[in-house]
C-alpha cells in the first residue's frame, strides 16, 4: 500500500496555497486561477487569493489585495498582476514576496516580510524589477498643525532597476 501511494503521490495535483484575500473591489475584477485550480472567475470582496493567481481589472476596476503578512497591493484599472512567490513565517516574520505586474499600474505597501527582510520583496515590471530598500517602521513622528496632532511613519527609499535604452 505504501508503494502504491509513493508511486501516485508525484502525480497528484498540489493543493492551492492561499496567500491572502481580496479586501476591496471597485468596478470589475477577475481572477485567472493558478494551474492547481484552473479557470477564470469574477473576483469579489473577501475572496481568497492563491499563489500564482492572475488578478486583472476592467476599465474602471480597482482591487486591493491583502497578503497574509499584511502586504497590500492596490491594482488600478486595466491592470493585471500575478502574485508568483509568497513565503512567510508568521512567528519570525521572515519570508519572500514576489509579484509580476503584467500590465497597467499598481501601488503596494510592504508588510511584515519587508520589515524583516527588505531584500525579500520583488516586483517585476516590463522594464525591470522594483526592490525595497526600507519600509515604514519604527516609532511614528508626531506633528501638530493648529489643534490637530497627527502621527506619521517615515518611509525609507526604494529603488527601481531599469535597463538603459540606447536610441
mmCIF file with all atom_site columns, N, CA, C and O in Angstrom, residues 24-31 41-44 55-58 61-63:
data_model
loop_
_atom_site.group_PDB
_atom_site.id
_atom_site.type_symbol
_atom_site.label_atom_id
_atom_site.label_alt_id
_atom_site.label_comp_id
_atom_site.label_asym_id
_atom_site.label_entity_id
_atom_site.label_seq_id
_atom_site.pdbx_PDB_ins_code
_atom_site.Cartn_x
_atom_site.Cartn_y
_atom_site.Cartn_z
_atom_site.occupancy
_atom_site.B_iso_or_equiv
_atom_site.pdbx_formal_charge
_atom_site.auth_seq_id
_atom_site.auth_comp_id
_atom_site.auth_asym_id
_atom_site.auth_atom_id
_atom_site.pdbx_PDB_model_num
ATOM 1  N N  . UNK A 1 24 ? -10.946 44.758 -1.066  1.00 0.00 ? 24 UNK A N  1
ATOM 2  C CA . UNK A 1 24 ? -11.890 45.741 -1.592  1.00 0.00 ? 24 UNK A CA 1
ATOM 3  C C  . UNK A 1 24 ? -11.851 45.702 -3.110  1.00 0.00 ? 24 UNK A C  1
ATOM 4  O O  . UNK A 1 24 ? -10.787 45.523 -3.702  1.00 0.00 ? 24 UNK A O  1
ATOM 5  N N  . UNK A 1 25 ? -13.011 45.851 -3.723  1.00 0.00 ? 25 UNK A N  1
ATOM 6  C CA . UNK A 1 25 ? -13.104 45.838 -5.188  1.00 0.00 ? 25 UNK A CA 1
ATOM 7  C C  . UNK A 1 25 ? -14.044 46.948 -5.616  1.00 0.00 ? 25 UNK A C  1
ATOM 8  O O  . UNK A 1 25 ? -15.120 47.128 -5.041  1.00 0.00 ? 25 UNK A O  1
ATOM 9  N N  . UNK A 1 26 ? -13.607 47.682 -6.628  1.00 0.00 ? 26 UNK A N  1
ATOM 10 C CA . UNK A 1 26 ? -14.445 48.715 -7.230  1.00 0.00 ? 26 UNK A CA 1
ATOM 11 C C  . UNK A 1 26 ? -14.483 48.418 -8.721  1.00 0.00 ? 26 UNK A C  1
ATOM 12 O O  . UNK A 1 26 ? -13.447 48.195 -9.334  1.00 0.00 ? 26 UNK A O  1
ATOM 13 N N  . UNK A 1 27 ? -15.647 48.409 -9.322  1.00 0.00 ? 27 UNK A N  1
ATOM 14 C CA . UNK A 1 27 ? -15.757 48.076 -10.740 1.00 0.00 ? 27 UNK A CA 1
ATOM 15 C C  . UNK A 1 27 ? -15.589 46.576 -10.943 1.00 0.00 ? 27 UNK A C  1
ATOM 16 O O  . UNK A 1 27 ? -15.887 45.782 -10.060 1.00 0.00 ? 27 UNK A O  1
ATOM 17 N N  . UNK A 1 28 ? -15.073 46.194 -12.112 1.00 0.00 ? 28 UNK A N  1
ATOM 18 C CA . UNK A 1 28 ? -14.954 44.765 -12.409 1.00 0.00 ? 28 UNK A CA 1
ATOM 19 C C  . UNK A 1 28 ? -13.532 44.268 -12.187 1.00 0.00 ? 28 UNK A C  1
ATOM 20 O O  . UNK A 1 28 ? -12.559 44.950 -12.468 1.00 0.00 ? 28 UNK A O  1
ATOM 21 N N  . UNK A 1 29 ? -13.455 43.046 -11.665 1.00 0.00 ? 29 UNK A N  1
ATOM 22 C CA . UNK A 1 29 ? -12.168 42.389 -11.441 1.00 0.00 ? 29 UNK A CA 1
ATOM 23 C C  . UNK A 1 29 ? -12.345 40.900 -11.666 1.00 0.00 ? 29 UNK A C  1
ATOM 24 O O  . UNK A 1 29 ? -13.414 40.345 -11.396 1.00 0.00 ? 29 UNK A O  1
ATOM 25 N N  . UNK A 1 30 ? -11.300 40.280 -12.166 1.00 0.00 ? 30 UNK A N  1
ATOM 26 C CA . UNK A 1 30 ? -11.347 38.858 -12.480 1.00 0.00 ? 30 UNK A CA 1
ATOM 27 C C  . UNK A 1 30 ? -10.086 38.185 -11.972 1.00 0.00 ? 30 UNK A C  1
ATOM 28 O O  . UNK A 1 30 ? -9.027  38.796 -11.898 1.00 0.00 ? 30 UNK A O  1
ATOM 29 N N  . UNK A 1 31 ? -10.212 36.927 -11.611 1.00 0.00 ? 31 UNK A N  1
ATOM 30 C CA . UNK A 1 31 ? -9.055  36.143 -11.229 1.00 0.00 ? 31 UNK A CA 1
ATOM 31 C C  . UNK A 1 31 ? -8.938  34.991 -12.217 1.00 0.00 ? 31 UNK A C  1
ATOM 32 O O  . UNK A 1 31 ? -9.905  34.275 -12.468 1.00 0.00 ? 31 UNK A O  1
ATOM 33 N N  . UNK A 1 41 ? -12.694 33.483 -13.000 1.00 0.00 ? 41 UNK A N  1
ATOM 34 C CA . UNK A 1 41 ? -13.887 33.795 -12.207 1.00 0.00 ? 41 UNK A CA 1
ATOM 35 C C  . UNK A 1 41 ? -13.890 35.272 -11.861 1.00 0.00 ? 41 UNK A C  1
ATOM 36 O O  . UNK A 1 41 ? -12.842 35.912 -11.814 1.00 0.00 ? 41 UNK A O  1
ATOM 37 N N  . UNK A 1 42 ? -15.084 35.802 -11.622 1.00 0.00 ? 42 UNK A N  1
ATOM 38 C CA . UNK A 1 42 ? -15.208 37.171 -11.137 1.00 0.00 ? 42 UNK A CA 1
ATOM 39 C C  . UNK A 1 42 ? -14.701 37.195 -9.700  1.00 0.00 ? 42 UNK A C  1
ATOM 40 O O  . UNK A 1 42 ? -15.015 36.309 -8.911  1.00 0.00 ? 42 UNK A O  1
ATOM 41 N N  . UNK A 1 43 ? -13.915 38.206 -9.377  1.00 0.00 ? 43 UNK A N  1
ATOM 42 C CA . UNK A 1 43 ? -13.359 38.334 -8.035  1.00 0.00 ? 43 UNK A CA 1
ATOM 43 C C  . UNK A 1 43 ? -14.287 39.214 -7.203  1.00 0.00 ? 43 UNK A C  1
ATOM 44 O O  . UNK A 1 43 ? -14.712 40.277 -7.655  1.00 0.00 ? 43 UNK A O  1
ATOM 45 N N  . UNK A 1 44 ? -14.603 38.769 -6.006  1.00 0.00 ? 44 UNK A N  1
ATOM 46 C CA . UNK A 1 44 ? -15.475 39.520 -5.100  1.00 0.00 ? 44 UNK A CA 1
ATOM 47 C C  . UNK A 1 44 ? -14.733 39.811 -3.807  1.00 0.00 ? 44 UNK A C  1
ATOM 48 O O  . UNK A 1 44 ? -13.786 39.106 -3.449  1.00 0.00 ? 44 UNK A O  1
ATOM 49 N N  . UNK A 1 55 ? -4.603  38.409 -11.176 1.00 0.00 ? 55 UNK A N  1
ATOM 50 C CA . UNK A 1 55 ? -5.692  39.318 -10.833 1.00 0.00 ? 55 UNK A CA 1
ATOM 51 C C  . UNK A 1 55 ? -5.711  40.410 -11.890 1.00 0.00 ? 55 UNK A C  1
ATOM 52 O O  . UNK A 1 55 ? -4.697  41.074 -12.123 1.00 0.00 ? 55 UNK A O  1
ATOM 53 N N  . UNK A 1 56 ? -6.853  40.610 -12.546 1.00 0.00 ? 56 UNK A N  1
ATOM 54 C CA . UNK A 1 56 ? -6.944  41.659 -13.562 1.00 0.00 ? 56 UNK A CA 1
ATOM 55 C C  . UNK A 1 56 ? -8.200  42.494 -13.340 1.00 0.00 ? 56 UNK A C  1
ATOM 56 O O  . UNK A 1 56 ? -9.178  42.028 -12.761 1.00 0.00 ? 56 UNK A O  1
ATOM 57 N N  . UNK A 1 57 ? -8.130  43.728 -13.808 1.00 0.00 ? 57 UNK A N  1
ATOM 58 C CA . UNK A 1 57 ? -9.235  44.666 -13.626 1.00 0.00 ? 57 UNK A CA 1
ATOM 59 C C  . UNK A 1 57 ? -9.731  45.162 -14.974 1.00 0.00 ? 57 UNK A C  1
ATOM 60 O O  . UNK A 1 57 ? -8.993  45.165 -15.963 1.00 0.00 ? 57 UNK A O  1
ATOM 61 N N  . UNK A 1 58 ? -10.983 45.625 -14.998 1.00 0.00 ? 58 UNK A N  1
ATOM 62 C CA . UNK A 1 58 ? -11.581 46.188 -16.198 1.00 0.00 ? 58 UNK A CA 1
ATOM 63 C C  . UNK A 1 58 ? -11.299 47.681 -16.298 1.00 0.00 ? 58 UNK A C  1
ATOM 64 O O  . UNK A 1 58 ? -10.487 48.237 -15.546 1.00 0.00 ? 58 UNK A O  1
ATOM 65 N N  . UNK A 1 61 ? -12.072 49.235 -13.059 1.00 0.00 ? 61 UNK A N  1
ATOM 66 C CA . UNK A 1 61 ? -11.872 48.348 -11.924 1.00 0.00 ? 61 UNK A CA 1
ATOM 67 C C  . UNK A 1 61 ? -10.659 48.704 -11.077 1.00 0.00 ? 61 UNK A C  1
ATOM 68 O O  . UNK A 1 61 ? -9.662  49.210 -11.578 1.00 0.00 ? 61 UNK A O  1
ATOM 69 N N  . UNK A 1 62 ? -10.766 48.435 -9.809  1.00 0.00 ? 62 UNK A N  1
ATOM 70 C CA . UNK A 1 62 ? -9.657  48.551 -8.856  1.00 0.00 ? 62 UNK A CA 1
ATOM 71 C C  . UNK A 1 62 ? -9.811  47.432 -7.838  1.00 0.00 ? 62 UNK A C  1
ATOM 72 O O  . UNK A 1 62 ? -10.932 47.110 -7.437  1.00 0.00 ? 62 UNK A O  1
ATOM 73 N N  . UNK A 1 63 ? -8.687  46.850 -7.445  1.00 0.00 ? 63 UNK A N  1
ATOM 74 C CA . UNK A 1 63 ? -8.711  45.761 -6.468  1.00 0.00 ? 63 UNK A CA 1
ATOM 75 C C  . UNK A 1 63 ? -7.648  46.023 -5.423  1.00 0.00 ? 63 UNK A C  1
ATOM 76 O O  . UNK A 1 63 ? -6.526  46.430 -5.753  1.00 0.00 ? 63 UNK A O  1
#
